[in-house]
DNA sequence: TGGAGTCTCCCAGCCAGCGGAAGCCCCGGG
DNA sequence: CCCGGGGCTTCCGCTGGCTGGGAGACTCCA
């Protein structure tokens, strides 16, 4: 940038983006000094950029002086492909599954070595779960994650199994056993977990396959979470499969989303 | 910016933001030249800024060379207050209403002189409606809009009634009649529309009131859309009211969201 | 093979951005 | 009441990153 910049090689835009980067789920509201600190930007510079970002609507300023994400970024975020097509197409099907089961239903896609939760339907009577729309959980410890991992290229599998995090005492972290599980998921077409991410819950998940130009890809995973006392998990698989096929067919009719 | 800029007084950041502004619901995927054109940026400059935005993850580039909103902006968008608190708190209640009625349920807030649809639940058997999450519709022609307008300050009412758009032949555009309707909405506590936004649908809506620090504000509106042949609209009001009270109480327990 | 349309790379000039310093405001403690 | 301190805002002279026309690469189509 121009002027007596202390740290060269950092563009104006990258600084503005670094300021946006200061916000995350654990810190959705920040003061000027927090933003300057978190983004590694001098206070004055942060102040100037914040004024510009706020003026445009990327951020907005609260009565208490703190900044938060503004409407404009919310609007833009809704245009992301993950939201635009996948979610909108899938939402009614998730609703069907939820209506039939009353449990928490999830739709996730793979984002690197994480399962990214794209949509979620959860009633008040469903078990409380950690995931929210937008959250990322490890691939090896969740139902949807195992489905996505089973369909992932080898290098992703290798990376995901390199150092699997142990979330509970039931989390499977042995690479050999995980590989065998993935084989089984591929063979039978669905995955299950038992208290591997959080105690007290089980989950099952199936792939959402999309056929396009003759080849089939796993575009997402559809999963359901139930309290661990429930013993009817396999019964849920056909329900998920019907919905997953419906989503897959609907996606095949829309323009490619990735 | 530095350098031989043709148009002075335009900051680097503002150009980067103008590029983001090129994207909207009607144009979620754009080529370099389209972006340059829509943002009023020279092609070369757009190209450079796009590289930076893409590198950060604000945008991503598709196989066909076009740009689209990236994951990072989606993530950030989810941190917006409208999404963070209101939606998450309200979602289960909307689900309850949908479960009880099978119709399309909406949650909207007022954004200037528009109703901003914040959450929506719609099954496959519900009537097709124009609104989506993120869309903005006029306040005078929708159920949720009338509720929000009835609670809005006088200057907003005046602006909204200055030149009301006629969406269908049933849209009420006479300011006098609209004012009388708003009075009625305030008195009886709910609003209705009959084919005013789109033909073939009726809607009812109630306010979501939040009590905070002794005073009550209308934070949002909860509405339902049904096909016009249905004659049981008033029956739905109590259902909406129960859910709206639930949302209001839940919101009162969370930190203020605006 | 030619031509139009689109994208990528290059670079010299120059002004917009940089950020330290100083001032302001608010709050709490003595 | 005064004082100290933390957080925010404004000011301003120096300078190096930004600008954008131009040239070349690439793609698609006739």
XYZ file of C-alpha atoms (C1' of nucleotides) in Angstrom:
576
model
C 0.000 0.000 0.000
C 1.015 3.611 -0.155
C 2.467 5.515 2.738
C 4.820 4.608 5.501
C 3.617 1.140 6.049
C 5.452 -0.759 8.727
C 4.756 -4.124 7.207
C 5.321 -4.065 3.501
C 3.913 -6.493 1.035
C 0.492 -6.336 2.607
C -2.105 -4.937 0.287
C -4.874 -2.599 1.308
C -7.445 -5.159 0.383
C -5.760 -7.856 2.416
C -5.965 -5.597 5.443
C -9.634 -4.978 4.930
C -10.154 -8.702 4.581
C -8.043 -9.363 7.661
C -10.469 -7.154 9.546
C -13.394 -9.267 8.375
C -11.368 -12.315 9.355
C -11.307 -11.066 12.925
C -14.941 -12.121 13.189
C -15.804 -15.735 13.792
C -18.400 -17.800 15.567
C -16.661 -17.362 18.906
C -16.345 -13.603 18.414
C -19.254 -12.251 16.418
C -19.149 -8.817 18.033
C -15.909 -6.911 18.462
C -14.710 -3.510 19.576
C -12.268 -1.412 17.578
C -9.301 -2.396 19.704
C -10.214 -6.075 19.619
C -10.427 -5.953 15.857
C -7.086 -4.173 15.575
C -5.539 -6.763 17.848
C -7.082 -9.819 16.213
C -6.330 -8.669 12.690
C -2.803 -7.483 13.414
C -3.643 -4.021 12.123
C -2.552 -0.751 13.736
C -5.433 0.790 15.620
C -5.656 3.825 13.370
C -5.670 1.801 10.200
C -8.310 -0.525 11.557
C -10.391 2.492 12.460
C -10.241 3.914 8.965
C -10.997 0.611 7.254
C -13.826 -0.086 9.651
C -15.410 3.201 8.713
C -15.312 2.198 5.089
C -16.602 -1.315 5.666
C -19.377 0.003 7.865
C -20.314 2.632 5.312
C -20.730 -0.035 2.688
C -22.716 -2.299 4.975
C -20.268 -5.158 5.381
C -20.268 -4.421 9.089
C -22.601 -2.474 11.267
C -22.022 -0.681 14.450
C -24.057 -1.366 17.536
C -25.243 1.125 20.066
C -22.441 0.030 22.405
C -19.786 0.854 19.812
C -18.970 -2.722 18.910
C -18.989 -3.933 15.368
C -20.855 -6.915 13.950
C -21.443 -8.460 10.543
C -23.855 -6.343 8.525
C -26.860 -7.123 6.392
C -24.944 -6.808 3.171
C -22.591 -9.645 4.014
C -25.548 -11.729 5.082
C -27.164 -11.082 1.721
C -23.995 -11.946 -0.151
C -23.463 -15.074 1.884
C -26.851 -16.341 0.812
C -25.617 -16.212 -2.785
C -22.876 -18.746 -2.094
C -23.416 -21.882 -4.147
C -23.676 -24.014 -1.054
C -26.638 -21.953 -0.012
C -28.095 -21.074 -3.343
C -28.733 -24.486 -4.775
C -27.946 -27.303 -2.431
C -29.769 -25.920 0.572
C -32.813 -24.708 -1.261
C -33.215 -27.929 -3.139
C -32.611 -30.072 -0.085
C -34.622 -28.199 2.538
C -38.032 -29.722 1.748
C -36.542 -33.214 1.815
C -34.930 -32.617 5.201
C -38.297 -31.412 6.360
C -39.881 -34.650 5.164
C -37.365 -36.687 7.138
C -37.841 -34.567 10.205
C -41.616 -34.835 9.938
C -41.370 -38.597 9.733
C -38.897 -39.003 12.586
C -38.970 -35.868 14.783
C -35.197 -36.138 15.087
C -32.430 -33.735 14.120
C -31.647 -33.965 10.416
C -28.428 -32.697 8.863
C -27.088 -32.005 5.429
C -23.310 -31.679 5.149
C -20.723 -31.318 2.423
C -17.015 -32.010 2.618
C -14.842 -28.935 2.986
C -11.222 -30.076 3.016
C -10.962 -32.491 5.924
C -14.072 -31.248 7.686
C -17.753 -31.914 7.360
C -19.411 -28.555 6.732
C -22.989 -28.478 8.001
C -25.024 -26.777 5.349
C -28.552 -27.240 6.606
C -30.106 -28.537 9.744
C -33.606 -29.116 10.959
C -34.120 -29.633 14.621
C -37.280 -29.404 16.641
C -37.537 -28.670 20.306
C -38.115 -32.340 21.070
C -34.991 -33.473 19.172
C -31.782 -34.265 21.045
C -29.512 -31.263 21.490
C -26.529 -31.533 19.145
C -23.337 -29.571 18.795
C -23.563 -28.824 15.092
C -25.132 -25.706 13.672
C -25.499 -24.473 10.144
C -22.022 -23.330 9.174
C -20.129 -25.403 11.706
C -17.370 -27.789 10.741
C -16.804 -31.104 12.456
C -14.167 -33.785 11.854
C -14.916 -36.295 9.112
C -13.942 -39.377 11.092
C -16.229 -38.886 14.079
C -19.596 -38.016 12.576
C -22.102 -39.982 10.514
C -22.208 -37.530 7.641
C -18.416 -37.204 7.890
C -17.842 -40.927 7.444
C -20.085 -40.950 4.400
C -18.231 -38.014 2.891
C -14.850 -39.490 3.746
C -15.775 -42.816 2.199
C -16.324 -40.996 -1.077
C -13.273 -38.733 -0.832
C -10.042 -39.106 -2.830
C -7.206 -41.046 -1.230
C -5.104 -38.032 -0.280
C -7.995 -36.575 1.690
C -8.545 -39.888 3.473
C -4.844 -40.048 4.296
C -4.870 -36.525 5.670
C -8.049 -37.073 7.667
C -6.714 -40.263 9.223
C -3.271 -38.841 9.930
C -4.156 -37.395 13.307
C -7.823 -38.016 14.116
C -9.083 -35.996 17.058
C -10.631 -37.858 19.947
C -13.866 -36.084 20.859
C -15.251 -38.605 23.358
C -14.007 -41.858 24.814
C -15.951 -43.652 22.088
C -14.330 -41.819 19.179
C -12.618 -44.237 16.828
C -9.149 -42.897 16.127
C -7.300 -46.006 14.964
C -6.516 -45.460 11.256
C -6.771 -49.162 10.440
C -10.173 -49.520 11.997
C -11.363 -46.303 10.401
C -10.269 -47.528 6.967
C -12.203 -50.757 7.503
C -15.232 -48.733 8.523
C -14.977 -46.637 5.381
C -14.887 -49.804 3.276
C -18.011 -50.989 5.003
C -19.710 -47.633 4.434
C -18.940 -47.898 0.719
C -20.227 -51.458 0.570
C -23.510 -51.089 2.394
C -24.165 -47.444 1.491
C -24.586 -45.871 4.890
C -22.595 -44.958 7.990
C -23.296 -44.906 11.677
C -21.646 -43.526 14.781
C -22.255 -44.253 18.438
C -21.401 -41.430 20.831
C -18.256 -40.650 18.861
C -18.808 -36.907 18.654
C -20.906 -36.290 21.727
C -22.054 -38.632 24.454
C -25.671 -39.678 24.458
C -26.283 -39.567 20.717
C -26.142 -41.976 17.806
C -26.250 -41.092 14.166
C -26.770 -42.621 10.766
C -26.065 -41.017 7.424
C -26.313 -41.774 3.728
C -24.677 -40.199 0.681
C -26.528 -37.835 -1.638
C -25.472 -39.008 -5.089
C -25.834 -36.778 -8.106
C -25.633 -38.108 -11.601
C -24.255 -35.693 -14.093
C -22.786 -36.268 -17.520
C -22.847 -39.987 -16.998
C -20.828 -40.100 -13.810
C -22.059 -40.167 -10.249
C -20.582 -38.044 -7.486
C -21.329 -37.833 -3.788
C -22.360 -34.207 -3.485
C -23.381 -34.235 0.149
C -24.359 -36.443 3.049
C -27.712 -36.638 4.758
C -27.726 -37.695 8.391
C -29.905 -38.007 11.421
C -29.029 -37.827 15.105
C -31.000 -39.678 17.796
C -30.587 -40.206 21.534
C -28.511 -43.293 22.358
C -31.315 -45.192 24.050
C -33.062 -45.564 20.709
C -32.470 -48.970 19.194
C -34.185 -48.500 15.851
C -31.355 -46.894 13.935
C -31.301 -49.223 10.919
C -35.005 -48.514 10.458
C -34.079 -44.920 9.642
C -31.778 -45.814 6.766
C -34.535 -46.305 4.171
C -36.113 -42.990 5.178
C -32.816 -41.208 4.633
C -32.237 -43.032 1.374
C -35.556 -41.975 -0.069
C -34.844 -38.366 0.806
C -31.252 -38.568 -0.449
C -32.386 -39.942 -3.793
C -34.947 -37.176 -4.064
C -32.290 -34.549 -3.374
C -29.935 -36.182 -5.860
C -32.532 -36.185 -8.617
C -33.495 -32.581 -7.907
C -29.825 -31.515 -7.968
C -29.237 -33.303 -11.265
C -31.942 -31.110 -12.789
C -30.331 -27.857 -11.616
C -27.139 -26.349 -13.060
C -23.937 -27.704 -11.486
C -23.320 -26.097 -8.163
C -19.639 -26.565 -7.652
C -5.627 4.970 -4.480
C -2.138 5.400 -5.724
C -1.210 5.431 -9.349
C -2.766 6.973 -12.397
C -6.345 6.506 -11.414
C -8.875 7.909 -13.842
C -11.508 8.408 -11.202
C -10.017 9.913 -8.091
C -11.590 9.847 -4.704
C -12.386 6.179 -4.981
C -10.583 4.123 -2.414
C -9.087 0.730 -3.073
C -11.428 -0.792 -0.570
C -14.444 0.779 -2.183
C -13.440 -0.810 -5.470
C -13.080 -4.207 -3.901
C -16.490 -3.769 -2.320
C -17.949 -2.573 -5.614
C -16.824 -5.865 -7.071
C -18.684 -7.769 -4.383
C -21.648 -5.523 -5.068
C -21.731 -6.798 -8.619
C -23.187 -10.022 -7.274
C -26.854 -10.241 -6.445
C -29.671 -12.740 -6.517
C -30.239 -12.188 -10.206
C -26.531 -12.559 -10.995
C -24.881 -14.969 -8.587
C -22.228 -16.089 -11.077
C -20.287 -13.609 -13.137
C -17.378 -13.572 -15.565
C -14.467 -11.156 -15.263
C -15.826 -8.820 -17.910
C -19.320 -8.852 -16.428
C -17.904 -7.962 -13.045
C -15.790 -5.160 -14.495
C -18.831 -3.816 -16.296
C -21.274 -4.108 -13.394
C -18.870 -2.623 -10.876
C -17.663 0.192 -13.113
C -14.071 -0.955 -12.683
C -11.487 -1.140 -15.475
C -11.012 -4.705 -16.592
C -7.421 -4.939 -15.421
C -8.171 -3.560 -12.009
C -11.099 -5.899 -11.585
C -8.851 -8.776 -12.540
C -6.274 -7.903 -9.902
C -8.814 -7.364 -7.141
C -10.629 -10.554 -8.060
C -7.407 -12.481 -7.654
C -7.057 -11.083 -4.173
C -10.662 -11.687 -3.181
C -10.504 -15.201 -4.549
C -7.254 -15.874 -2.737
C -8.869 -14.931 0.530
C -11.981 -16.962 -0.130
C -14.525 -14.189 -0.524
C -15.137 -15.429 -4.019
C -14.326 -18.661 -5.704
C -13.708 -19.465 -9.287
C -15.649 -22.126 -11.080
C -14.327 -24.532 -13.670
C -15.871 -22.386 -16.409
C -13.922 -19.317 -15.280
C -16.850 -17.509 -13.715
C -16.742 -16.203 -10.196
C -19.210 -16.879 -7.413
C -19.532 -16.085 -3.728
C -17.097 -18.183 -1.704
C -17.381 -20.188 1.472
C -15.777 -17.527 3.584
C -18.442 -14.967 2.839
C -21.076 -17.593 3.534
C -19.461 -18.248 6.901
C -19.298 -14.560 7.709
C -22.863 -14.014 6.621
C -24.024 -16.579 9.148
C -22.527 -14.386 11.868
C -24.838 -11.493 11.036
C -27.109 -10.723 13.978
C -30.209 -11.406 11.939
C -28.954 -14.917 11.446
C -27.164 -15.513 14.698
C -29.904 -14.969 17.191
C -33.258 -14.347 15.662
C -33.166 -17.230 13.209
C -31.712 -19.784 15.560
C -34.126 -18.937 18.302
C -37.111 -18.820 15.989
C -36.447 -21.859 13.786
C -37.940 -24.490 16.101
C -41.076 -22.412 16.552
C -41.532 -22.030 12.812
C -41.147 -25.761 12.580
C -43.911 -26.209 15.142
C -46.243 -24.026 13.121
C -45.358 -25.812 9.922
C -45.906 -29.201 11.530
C -49.322 -28.137 12.745
C -50.432 -26.599 9.466
C -48.287 -27.934 6.577
C -48.258 -24.438 5.104
C -45.412 -22.082 4.314
C -44.266 -20.217 7.413
C -42.230 -17.017 7.331
C -40.261 -14.904 9.721
C -39.497 -11.367 8.578
C -37.962 -8.215 10.018
C -38.311 -4.683 8.768
C -35.354 -3.381 6.788
C -36.086 0.202 5.845
C -39.314 0.106 3.865
C -39.056 -3.581 2.996
C -39.930 -6.776 4.757
C -36.744 -8.836 4.903
C -37.461 -12.553 4.982
C -35.155 -14.031 7.567
C -36.365 -17.587 7.785
C -38.813 -19.685 5.902
C -40.116 -23.202 6.181
C -41.922 -24.639 3.251
C -42.728 -28.237 2.481
C -43.363 -29.697 -0.923
C -47.094 -29.708 -0.311
C -47.184 -25.998 0.615
C -48.235 -23.379 -1.929
C -45.358 -22.020 -3.986
C -44.519 -18.505 -2.843
C -42.244 -15.823 -4.196
C -40.300 -15.097 -1.045
C -37.037 -16.803 -0.141
C -34.707 -16.364 2.770
C -32.961 -13.059 2.096
C -35.582 -11.608 -0.198
C -37.199 -8.261 0.421
C -40.830 -7.561 -0.344
C -42.872 -4.371 0.055
C -44.344 -3.750 3.489
C -47.820 -2.779 2.294
C -48.610 -5.893 0.274
C -47.616 -8.772 2.532
C -48.978 -10.099 5.796
C -45.708 -9.851 7.679
C -45.112 -6.468 6.050
C -48.389 -5.033 7.334
C -47.573 -6.225 10.832
C -44.121 -4.644 10.689
C -45.465 -1.440 9.194
C -48.151 -1.179 11.861
C -45.359 -1.101 14.436
C -43.033 1.217 12.516
C -42.375 4.889 13.291
C -44.471 7.479 11.457
C -41.777 8.524 9.003
C -41.369 4.943 7.812
C -45.124 4.603 7.377
C -45.203 7.841 5.425
C -42.391 6.680 3.163
C -43.893 3.252 2.626
C -47.287 4.704 1.724
C -45.860 7.414 -0.518
C -45.756 5.282 -3.651
C -46.983 1.768 -2.907
C -46.239 -0.700 -5.690
C -49.138 -2.592 -7.183
C -48.086 -6.247 -7.412
C -51.446 -7.753 -8.423
C -54.872 -6.354 -9.202
C -55.788 -6.988 -5.570
C -52.911 -5.018 -4.066
C -54.196 -2.223 -1.860
C -52.360 0.956 -2.808
C -54.681 3.656 -1.508
C -52.791 5.353 1.372
C -55.991 6.136 3.254
C -57.219 2.575 3.151
C -53.762 1.257 4.053
C -53.636 3.537 7.082
C -57.027 2.271 8.215
C -55.792 -1.290 7.760
C -52.722 -0.563 9.865
C -54.940 0.790 12.620
C -56.964 -2.392 12.505
C -53.800 -4.503 12.640
C -52.684 -2.644 15.768
C -56.087 -3.051 17.360
C -56.715 -6.722 16.749
C -53.062 -7.831 16.740
C -52.799 -9.543 13.373
C -52.803 -8.779 9.666
C -54.101 -10.534 6.595
C -53.714 -10.183 2.863
C -55.736 -11.678 0.028
C -53.821 -12.170 -3.228
C -52.107 -8.826 -2.778
C -48.588 -10.050 -3.499
C -49.278 -13.034 -5.705
C -52.523 -14.415 -7.054
C -53.857 -17.578 -5.517
C -52.526 -17.080 -1.999
C -53.763 -15.588 1.250
C -51.687 -14.801 4.282
C -51.993 -13.984 7.946
C -49.273 -12.654 10.210
C -48.734 -11.658 13.822
C -46.062 -9.560 15.525
C -43.226 -11.091 17.536
C -43.026 -8.861 20.598
C -39.948 -8.762 22.767
C -39.976 -7.286 26.215
C -36.719 -5.745 27.235
C -35.939 -3.264 29.973
C -39.626 -2.725 30.631
C -40.623 -1.745 27.105
C -42.017 -3.930 24.362
C -40.831 -3.792 20.774
C -41.986 -5.623 17.684
C -38.791 -7.413 16.683
C -40.172 -9.441 13.803
C -43.322 -10.738 12.202
C -44.435 -14.327 11.877
C -46.684 -15.180 8.957
C -48.220 -18.046 7.097
C -49.241 -18.347 3.461
C -52.087 -20.586 2.289
C -53.819 -21.177 -1.048
C -56.803 -18.859 -1.602
C -59.425 -21.567 -1.609
C -58.814 -22.163 2.091
C -61.413 -20.451 4.227
C -59.994 -21.153 7.677
C -57.535 -18.302 7.938
C -58.672 -16.886 11.303
C -58.222 -20.369 12.758
C -54.475 -20.010 12.141
C -54.079 -16.825 14.179
C -53.932 -18.536 17.589
C -51.334 -20.984 16.265
C -49.150 -18.106 15.103
C -49.684 -16.245 18.331
C -48.523 -19.128 20.464
C -45.370 -19.466 18.393
C -44.779 -15.707 18.327
C -45.026 -15.493 22.102
C -42.596 -18.374 22.395
C -40.120 -16.641 20.127
C -40.554 -13.375 22.006
C -39.875 -14.990 25.357
C -36.853 -16.830 24.013
C -35.472 -13.626 22.517
C -35.951 -11.747 25.757
C -33.650 -14.268 27.416
C -30.851 -13.761 24.861
C -28.643 -10.677 24.591
C -30.151 -7.884 22.486
C -29.730 -8.609 18.824
C -29.980 -5.203 17.223
C -6.838 -19.946 -41.016
C -8.507 -15.693 -39.485
C -10.937 -12.900 -36.345
C -13.575 -11.635 -32.306
C -13.984 -12.054 -27.567
C -12.011 -12.921 -23.164
C -8.453 -13.310 -19.998
C -3.564 -12.663 -18.173
C 0.771 -10.255 -17.591
C 3.709 -6.100 -17.436
C 5.400 -1.699 -15.646
C 6.357 3.553 -14.861
C 4.265 7.302 -12.640
C 2.033 9.271 -8.857
C -1.454 10.078 -5.190
C -4.141 7.539 -1.753
C -3.109 5.142 2.131
C -0.191 4.705 6.238
C 0.134 5.124 11.187
C 2.464 7.894 15.026
C 1.053 11.563 17.751
C -2.139 14.270 19.990
C -6.680 15.308 21.530
C -11.318 13.794 23.072
C -14.736 11.344 25.774
C -16.327 8.551 29.382
C -15.987 6.190 33.607
C -14.435 4.948 38.141
C -11.647 5.788 42.176
C -9.706 8.834 45.615
C -14.302 17.675 42.555
C -10.131 16.277 40.320
C -7.330 12.929 38.335
C -5.829 8.749 35.741
C -6.539 5.532 32.261
C -8.554 3.052 28.596
C -10.735 3.418 24.335
C -11.900 6.079 20.400
C -11.331 9.811 16.897
C -8.898 13.257 14.194
C -4.880 15.111 12.002
C -1.266 15.215 8.531
C 3.429 14.636 5.904
C 5.850 10.948 3.775
C 6.157 7.240 0.440
C 5.620 2.763 -1.960
C 1.741 -0.049 -3.552
C -1.963 0.816 -6.728
C -3.460 2.030 -11.257
C -4.849 0.841 -15.996
C -3.362 1.138 -20.933
C -1.059 -1.867 -23.769
C 0.561 -6.197 -25.484
C 0.263 -10.935 -25.753
C -2.010 -15.570 -24.847
C -5.819 -18.303 -25.185
C -10.444 -20.037 -26.764
C -14.104 -20.564 -29.670
C -16.383 -20.315 -33.975
C -16.987 -19.805 -38.929
